[in-house]
Amino acid sequence: GAEPAASPASESPERRRWAPDPAPRPEERRQWTAPTPAPAPAPAPVPGPTIKSPSGGGQKLKLDKHEQIDFTALTQNECLGTGGFGAVYRGFFSGKEVAIKKLFCEDGGNISPLQLEELEKEVAALRNLDHPRLVSFVGACLQPPNLCIVTEYMPGGSLHHLLHKAKTPLVLGQQAKLALQVCEGTSFLHSLTPPVVHRDLKSLNIVLDLLYNAKICDFGLTQSMEKTHISLKEGGNGGSPRYMAPECYDCKGKITEKVDVWAMGCILVEAFGGPLPYEETPQMAQVLNLMRFHRQPPLVPPWFTPEVKPMLAGCFDFSPETRVSSREVSEVLVTVTADDLERHGMDKRRTR
């Protein structure tokens, strides 16, 4: 058989001295990466369901046969969350637990051009991106009004819920592992040719298994950076305001993969026990004022270690050109151990 893909550094035996696993570590859920058996030869290929693109360029979203899901084959259970696009449910498909992202349709089963564009982007991104730190694609249903994307289910919920709703205390090893895994997923996207920009990284879009292994989800705003940058007009504003880099608010702003680095910095602050970005500033207008006119980045708590603090400050460089890369952040995180964090007192919870 083929050689198995190398495990990322965050799962290597050396890294695992950070924190003993609560139970013998099961094989990580990669049930959807097995090669699909070749279909039996047919006299003529039957085209899969397609949805016309709103871009006017004649592009269509096409699915291979094994990616086409009949909505009646899905069992939809409880709702895990909602957004402007629709809702995400836990469910089952072919005996496997899955996440079902169902789009809201207008009366008559119509879908707006913007929804369609995001659906296209997300399916295209999920189909083409395969990495242990990204949720894996199962398939999609393209039969209105039942438009949905089906991905692997992560039973640990979101990092945001874990840290800010359940307020689960993490041991230092878990913090370091989560931080590195978020960075591994981001670095993978940025290492592609052309680089892929997620554009909506936030702790709500980091999902976990029961051992707190992290994966990035929600690729609705993801774009390939075909040129040197994505213009704001072409990319739209998108994103989640508190995690958005300053260039996203500049009408002449050039969107590059460095917008993900800023957002990733925010997530790493949270993972290491710090606050949400601009947590003490409730109004978005005030956040914008702090960022644009006072050039105040999100808080990097003063009690963070000397290794972690400058790395995070580098994520919040107001100039995208000199902002650190996700690979540079990975290179620092891979050396950080629970012992380093404890030596600098990061095991003691503080508010500031």
CSV table of C-alpha atoms in Angstrom, one decimal:
chain,number,residue,atom,x,y,z
A,1,GLY,CA,0.0,0.0,0.0
A,2,ALA,CA,0.9,3.7,-0.2
A,3,GLU,CA,3.1,5.2,2.5
A,4,PRO,CA,0.9,6.9,5.2
A,5,ALA,CA,1.2,10.7,5.3
A,6,ALA,CA,3.7,11.9,7.9
A,7,SER,CA,2.0,13.1,11.1
A,8,PRO,CA,2.3,16.8,11.7
A,9,ALA,CA,4.9,17.9,14.3
A,10,SER,CA,2.1,18.6,16.8
A,11,GLU,CA,1.4,14.9,17.0
A,12,SER,CA,5.0,13.6,17.2
A,13,PRO,CA,6.0,11.5,20.2
A,14,GLU,CA,8.4,14.3,21.4
A,15,ARG,CA,5.6,16.9,21.3
A,16,ARG,CA,3.4,14.6,23.3
A,17,ARG,CA,5.6,15.0,26.4
A,18,TRP,CA,3.6,18.2,26.8
A,19,ALA,CA,0.5,16.4,28.2
A,20,PRO,CA,-0.3,12.8,28.7
A,21,ASP,CA,-3.4,11.8,26.8
A,22,PRO,CA,-6.4,10.9,28.9
A,23,ALA,CA,-6.7,7.5,27.1
A,24,PRO,CA,-4.8,5.5,24.6
A,25,ARG,CA,-4.8,7.7,21.5
A,26,PRO,CA,-7.1,6.4,18.8
A,27,GLU,CA,-6.2,6.8,15.2
A,28,GLU,CA,-7.2,10.3,14.3
A,29,ARG,CA,-10.5,10.5,12.3
A,30,ARG,CA,-9.5,10.6,8.7
A,31,GLN,CA,-12.3,8.3,7.5
A,32,TRP,CA,-12.9,10.4,4.4
A,33,THR,CA,-9.4,10.3,3.0
A,34,ALA,CA,-9.5,6.7,1.9
A,35,PRO,CA,-9.2,6.5,-1.9
A,36,THR,CA,-12.6,6.1,-3.6
A,37,PRO,CA,-12.9,2.9,-5.6
A,38,ALA,CA,-12.9,3.5,-9.4
A,39,PRO,CA,-16.5,3.5,-10.7
A,40,ALA,CA,-17.5,0.7,-13.1
A,41,PRO,CA,-16.9,1.8,-16.7
A,42,ALA,CA,-20.0,3.2,-18.3
A,43,PRO,CA,-20.9,3.7,-22.0
A,44,ALA,CA,-20.9,7.5,-21.5
A,45,PRO,CA,-20.2,9.6,-18.4
A,46,VAL,CA,-23.2,11.0,-16.6
A,47,PRO,CA,-22.6,14.6,-15.6
A,48,GLY,CA,-23.1,15.3,-11.9
A,49,PRO,CA,-25.5,17.9,-10.6
A,50,THR,CA,-24.3,21.4,-11.3
A,51,ILE,CA,-25.2,24.9,-10.2
A,52,LYS,CA,-24.5,27.8,-12.4
A,53,SER,CA,-22.0,30.3,-11.0
A,54,PRO,CA,-23.3,33.9,-10.4
A,55,SER,CA,-20.0,35.2,-11.7
A,56,GLY,CA,-21.2,35.2,-15.3
A,57,GLY,CA,-18.0,33.4,-16.4
A,58,GLY,CA,-19.9,30.3,-17.2
A,59,GLN,CA,-18.1,28.4,-14.4
A,60,LYS,CA,-20.1,25.6,-12.8
A,61,LEU,CA,-19.7,23.7,-9.6
A,62,LYS,CA,-19.4,20.0,-10.5
A,63,LEU,CA,-19.3,17.1,-8.1
A,64,ASP,CA,-17.9,13.7,-8.8
A,65,LYS,CA,-20.4,10.8,-8.4
A,66,HIS,CA,-19.0,9.7,-5.0
A,67,GLU,CA,-19.4,13.4,-3.7
A,68,GLN,CA,-23.0,13.7,-4.7
A,69,ILE,CA,-25.2,13.2,-1.7
A,70,ASP,CA,-29.0,12.6,-1.8
A,71,PHE,CA,-30.5,14.6,0.9
A,72,THR,CA,-32.8,11.7,1.9
A,73,ALA,CA,-29.7,9.7,2.7
A,74,LEU,CA,-28.8,12.1,5.5
A,75,THR,CA,-30.0,11.9,9.1
A,76,GLN,CA,-30.2,15.4,10.6
A,77,ASN,CA,-29.9,15.7,14.3
A,78,GLU,CA,-29.4,18.7,16.6
A,79,CYS,CA,-28.4,22.1,15.4
A,80,LEU,CA,-24.7,23.0,16.3
A,81,GLY,CA,-24.9,26.6,15.3
A,82,THR,CA,-26.4,29.1,12.9
A,83,GLY,CA,-25.0,32.0,10.8
A,84,GLY,CA,-26.0,34.3,8.0
A,85,PHE,CA,-25.5,31.4,5.5
A,86,GLY,CA,-27.7,28.8,7.3
A,87,ALA,CA,-27.2,26.3,10.1
A,88,VAL,CA,-24.9,23.4,10.9
A,89,TYR,CA,-26.3,20.1,12.2
A,90,ARG,CA,-24.8,17.0,13.6
A,91,GLY,CA,-26.0,14.0,11.6
A,92,PHE,CA,-25.2,10.7,10.0
A,93,PHE,CA,-24.4,9.6,6.4
A,94,SER,CA,-23.7,6.0,5.4
A,95,GLY,CA,-23.3,5.1,9.1
A,96,LYS,CA,-20.7,7.8,9.8
A,97,GLU,CA,-21.2,10.8,12.1
A,98,VAL,CA,-21.0,14.0,10.0
A,99,ALA,CA,-21.5,17.8,10.2
A,100,ILE,CA,-24.2,19.0,7.8
A,101,LYS,CA,-24.0,22.7,6.8
A,102,LYS,CA,-27.4,23.5,5.3
A,103,LEU,CA,-28.0,26.8,3.5
A,104,PHE,CA,-31.1,28.9,4.1
A,105,CYS,CA,-33.1,29.1,0.9
A,106,GLU,CA,-35.5,31.9,0.1
A,107,ASP,CA,-39.2,31.2,-0.5
A,108,GLY,CA,-39.5,28.9,-3.5
A,109,GLY,CA,-36.2,27.2,-2.8
A,110,ASN,CA,-34.1,30.0,-4.5
A,111,ILE,CA,-30.6,30.8,-3.4
A,112,SER,CA,-29.1,34.2,-3.5
A,113,PRO,CA,-26.0,34.9,-5.8
A,114,LEU,CA,-23.9,35.6,-2.7
A,115,GLN,CA,-24.9,32.4,-1.0
A,116,LEU,CA,-24.1,30.5,-4.2
A,117,GLU,CA,-20.7,32.1,-4.5
A,118,GLU,CA,-19.8,31.1,-0.9
A,119,LEU,CA,-21.2,27.6,-1.5
A,120,GLU,CA,-19.0,27.3,-4.6
A,121,LYS,CA,-15.9,28.6,-2.9
A,122,GLU,CA,-16.4,26.3,0.1
A,123,VAL,CA,-17.0,23.2,-1.9
A,124,ALA,CA,-14.1,23.9,-4.2
A,125,ALA,CA,-11.8,24.6,-1.2
A,126,LEU,CA,-12.8,21.5,0.7
A,127,ARG,CA,-12.5,19.2,-2.3
A,128,ASN,CA,-9.0,20.4,-3.1
A,129,LEU,CA,-7.5,20.7,0.4
A,130,ASP,CA,-6.5,17.6,2.3
A,131,HIS,CA,-4.5,18.0,5.5
A,132,PRO,CA,-4.8,16.6,9.1
A,133,ARG,CA,-5.5,20.1,10.4
A,134,LEU,CA,-8.4,20.9,8.0
A,135,VAL,CA,-11.9,19.3,8.3
A,136,SER,CA,-12.3,16.8,5.5
A,137,PHE,CA,-15.0,16.9,2.8
A,138,VAL,CA,-17.6,14.1,2.6
A,139,GLY,CA,-19.8,15.5,-0.2
A,140,ALA,CA,-22.6,17.9,-1.0
A,141,CYS,CA,-26.3,18.0,-1.9
A,142,LEU,CA,-27.0,20.5,-4.7
A,143,GLN,CA,-30.7,19.9,-5.1
A,144,PRO,CA,-32.6,23.0,-4.0
A,145,PRO,CA,-34.1,23.7,-1.5
A,146,ASN,CA,-31.8,21.1,0.2
A,147,LEU,CA,-28.4,22.7,-0.5
A,148,CYS,CA,-25.8,21.5,2.0
A,149,ILE,CA,-22.2,20.6,2.5
A,150,VAL,CA,-21.3,17.5,4.5
A,151,THR,CA,-17.9,17.3,6.3
A,152,GLU,CA,-16.4,15.2,9.0
A,153,TYR,CA,-17.9,15.8,12.5
A,154,MET,CA,-15.6,17.1,15.3
A,155,PRO,CA,-17.3,16.1,18.6
A,156,GLY,CA,-15.3,18.5,20.8
A,157,GLY,CA,-17.1,21.6,19.4
A,158,SER,CA,-15.4,24.9,18.7
A,159,LEU,CA,-12.3,26.3,20.5
A,160,HIS,CA,-14.4,29.4,21.2
A,161,HIS,CA,-17.0,27.4,23.1
A,162,LEU,CA,-14.3,25.5,25.0
A,163,LEU,CA,-12.5,28.6,26.1
A,164,HIS,CA,-15.2,31.3,26.4
A,165,LYS,CA,-18.5,29.5,27.0
A,166,ALA,CA,-17.5,26.3,28.9
A,167,LYS,CA,-14.5,28.1,30.3
A,168,THR,CA,-12.5,24.8,30.3
A,169,PRO,CA,-9.1,25.2,31.9
A,170,LEU,CA,-6.4,23.8,29.6
A,171,VAL,CA,-3.1,22.4,30.9
A,172,LEU,CA,-0.1,24.1,29.3
A,173,GLY,CA,0.6,21.1,27.1
A,174,GLN,CA,-2.8,21.3,25.6
A,175,GLN,CA,-2.5,25.1,25.0
A,176,ALA,CA,0.9,24.6,23.2
A,177,LYS,CA,-0.5,21.7,21.1
A,178,LEU,CA,-3.6,23.6,20.1
A,179,ALA,CA,-1.6,26.7,19.2
A,180,LEU,CA,0.8,24.6,17.0
A,181,GLN,CA,-2.0,22.7,15.3
A,182,VAL,CA,-3.9,26.0,14.3
A,183,CYS,CA,-0.6,27.2,12.9
A,184,GLU,CA,0.1,24.0,11.0
A,185,GLY,CA,-3.3,24.2,9.3
A,186,THR,CA,-2.7,27.9,8.4
A,187,SER,CA,0.8,27.3,7.2
A,188,PHE,CA,-0.4,24.5,4.9
A,189,LEU,CA,-2.9,26.8,3.2
A,190,HIS,CA,-0.2,29.5,2.8
A,191,SER,CA,2.3,26.9,1.4
A,192,LEU,CA,0.2,26.1,-1.6
A,193,THR,CA,0.8,27.5,-5.1
A,194,PRO,CA,-0.8,29.9,-5.3
A,195,PRO,CA,-1.3,30.5,-1.6
A,196,VAL,CA,-4.8,29.9,-0.2
A,197,VAL,CA,-6.1,32.7,2.1
A,198,HIS,CA,-8.8,31.5,4.5
A,199,ARG,CA,-10.0,35.0,5.3
A,200,ASP,CA,-12.2,34.1,8.3
A,201,LEU,CA,-10.0,32.5,10.9
A,202,LYS,CA,-11.4,32.8,14.4
A,203,SER,CA,-11.7,30.6,17.4
A,204,LEU,CA,-15.3,29.7,16.3
A,205,ASN,CA,-13.8,28.2,13.1
A,206,ILE,CA,-11.4,26.0,15.0
A,207,VAL,CA,-13.1,22.7,15.8
A,208,LEU,CA,-11.8,20.0,18.1
A,209,ASP,CA,-12.0,16.2,18.6
A,210,LEU,CA,-12.3,14.7,22.1
A,211,LEU,CA,-8.6,14.9,22.7
A,212,TYR,CA,-8.5,18.6,21.8
A,213,ASN,CA,-6.8,18.1,18.4
A,214,ALA,CA,-7.7,21.1,16.3
A,215,LYS,CA,-8.9,21.5,12.7
A,216,ILE,CA,-9.8,24.6,10.7
A,217,CYS,CA,-13.3,24.7,9.2
A,218,ASP,CA,-15.6,27.1,7.4
A,219,PHE,CA,-14.1,27.8,4.0
A,220,GLY,CA,-16.9,30.0,2.6
A,221,LEU,CA,-14.6,33.0,2.2
A,222,THR,CA,-11.5,31.1,1.1
A,223,GLN,CA,-9.7,32.4,-1.9
A,224,SER,CA,-6.6,31.5,-4.0
A,225,MET,CA,-4.2,34.3,-4.3
A,226,GLU,CA,-3.7,34.0,-8.1
A,227,LYS,CA,-1.9,37.4,-8.2
A,228,THR,CA,0.2,39.2,-5.6
A,229,HIS,CA,-2.9,40.0,-3.6
A,230,ILE,CA,-6.7,39.9,-3.6
A,231,SER,CA,-8.3,43.4,-4.1
A,232,LEU,CA,-10.9,44.3,-1.5
A,233,LYS,CA,-13.4,44.9,-4.3
A,234,GLU,CA,-12.9,41.4,-5.6
A,235,GLY,CA,-12.7,39.7,-2.2
A,236,GLY,CA,-15.4,41.7,-0.5
A,237,ASN,CA,-14.9,42.7,3.1
A,238,GLY,CA,-16.1,39.4,4.7
A,239,GLY,CA,-14.4,38.0,7.8
A,240,SER,CA,-15.2,38.6,11.4
A,241,PRO,CA,-14.5,42.2,12.4
A,242,ARG,CA,-12.5,41.7,15.6
A,243,TYR,CA,-10.1,39.3,13.9
A,244,MET,CA,-9.7,41.3,10.7
A,245,ALA,CA,-6.3,42.8,10.0
A,246,PRO,CA,-6.1,46.6,9.5
A,247,GLU,CA,-5.6,46.4,5.7
A,248,CYS,CA,-9.1,44.8,5.5
A,249,TYR,CA,-10.5,48.2,6.6
A,250,ASP,CA,-8.4,50.2,4.1
A,251,CYS,CA,-10.3,51.0,0.8
A,252,LYS,CA,-7.0,50.6,-1.0
A,253,GLY,CA,-6.2,47.5,1.1
A,254,LYS,CA,-4.5,44.6,-0.6
A,255,ILE,CA,-5.6,41.3,0.9
A,256,THR,CA,-2.8,38.7,1.2
A,257,GLU,CA,-2.2,35.6,3.3
A,258,LYS,CA,-1.0,38.0,6.0
A,259,VAL,CA,-4.6,38.7,7.0
A,260,ASP,CA,-4.7,35.1,8.2
A,261,VAL,CA,-1.6,35.6,10.2
A,262,TRP,CA,-3.2,38.6,12.1
A,263,ALA,CA,-6.3,36.5,12.8
A,264,MET,CA,-4.2,33.5,13.8
A,265,GLY,CA,-2.3,35.7,16.3
A,266,CYS,CA,-5.7,36.5,17.9
A,267,ILE,CA,-6.5,32.7,18.2
A,268,LEU,CA,-3.1,31.9,19.7
A,269,VAL,CA,-3.6,34.6,22.3
A,270,GLU,CA,-6.9,32.9,23.2
A,271,ALA,CA,-5.3,29.4,23.2
A,272,PHE,CA,-2.6,30.5,25.6
A,273,GLY,CA,-5.2,31.8,28.1
A,274,GLY,CA,-5.5,35.4,26.9
A,275,PRO,CA,-8.6,37.4,26.0
A,276,LEU,CA,-10.7,37.7,22.9
A,277,PRO,CA,-9.4,40.4,20.5
A,278,TYR,CA,-10.4,43.8,21.9
A,279,GLU,CA,-12.5,42.0,24.6
A,280,GLU,CA,-12.9,45.1,26.7
A,281,THR,CA,-14.2,47.3,23.8
A,282,PRO,CA,-17.8,46.3,23.2
A,283,GLN,CA,-18.6,48.6,20.3
A,284,MET,CA,-17.2,47.8,16.9
A,285,ALA,CA,-16.8,51.5,16.1
A,286,GLN,CA,-14.5,51.8,19.1
A,287,VAL,CA,-12.5,48.8,18.0
A,288,LEU,CA,-12.0,50.4,14.6
A,289,ASN,CA,-11.0,53.7,16.2
A,290,LEU,CA,-8.4,51.9,18.3
A,291,MET,CA,-7.0,50.0,15.3
A,292,ARG,CA,-7.1,52.7,12.6
A,293,PHE,CA,-6.3,55.9,14.5
A,294,HIS,CA,-4.5,54.7,17.6
A,295,ARG,CA,-2.8,51.8,15.9
A,296,GLN,CA,-3.5,49.6,18.9
A,297,PRO,CA,-3.2,45.9,18.2
A,298,PRO,CA,-5.1,43.2,20.1
A,299,LEU,CA,-3.7,42.7,23.6
A,300,VAL,CA,-0.8,40.3,24.1
A,301,PRO,CA,-0.8,39.8,27.8
A,302,PRO,CA,2.3,40.9,29.6
A,303,TRP,CA,2.6,37.6,31.5
A,304,PHE,CA,3.1,35.6,28.2
A,305,THR,CA,6.6,34.1,28.0
A,306,PRO,CA,9.5,35.8,26.2
A,307,GLU,CA,9.3,33.2,23.4
A,308,VAL,CA,5.6,33.7,22.8
A,309,LYS,CA,5.2,37.4,23.3
A,310,PRO,CA,7.5,38.7,20.4
A,311,MET,CA,6.1,36.0,18.1
A,312,LEU,CA,2.5,37.3,18.7
A,313,ALA,CA,3.6,40.9,18.5
A,314,GLY,CA,5.0,40.0,15.0
A,315,CYS,CA,1.5,38.7,14.0
A,316,PHE,CA,0.1,42.1,14.9
A,317,ASP,CA,2.5,44.1,12.8
A,318,PHE,CA,0.4,46.8,11.1
A,319,SER,CA,2.4,46.5,7.9
A,320,PRO,CA,1.5,43.2,6.0
A,321,GLU,CA,5.0,43.3,4.3
A,322,THR,CA,6.9,43.0,7.6
A,323,ARG,CA,4.3,40.9,9.5
A,324,VAL,CA,5.6,37.5,10.3
A,325,SER,CA,4.6,34.5,8.2
A,326,SER,CA,2.6,31.5,9.5
A,327,ARG,CA,5.7,29.3,8.8
A,328,GLU,CA,7.9,31.6,11.0
A,329,VAL,CA,5.3,31.3,13.8
A,330,SER,CA,5.3,27.5,13.4
A,331,GLU,CA,9.1,27.4,13.8
A,332,VAL,CA,8.8,29.2,17.1
A,333,LEU,CA,5.8,27.1,18.4
A,334,VAL,CA,7.4,23.8,17.6
A,335,THR,CA,10.2,24.6,20.1
A,336,VAL,CA,7.8,25.7,22.9
A,337,THR,CA,7.3,23.1,25.6
A,338,ALA,CA,5.0,23.0,28.6
A,339,ASP,CA,8.1,23.3,30.8
A,340,ASP,CA,9.0,26.6,29.2
A,341,LEU,CA,5.5,27.9,29.7
A,342,GLU,CA,5.5,26.8,33.4
A,343,ARG,CA,8.9,28.3,34.1
A,344,HIS,CA,7.5,31.7,33.1
A,345,GLY,CA,4.4,31.2,35.2
A,346,MET,CA,1.9,30.8,32.3
A,347,ASP,CA,0.1,28.1,34.3
A,348,LYS,CA,-1.2,30.8,36.7
A,349,ARG,CA,-4.5,32.2,35.3
A,350,ARG,CA,-4.6,36.0,35.2
A,351,THR,CA,-7.0,38.5,33.8
A,352,ARG,CA,-4.3,41.0,32.7
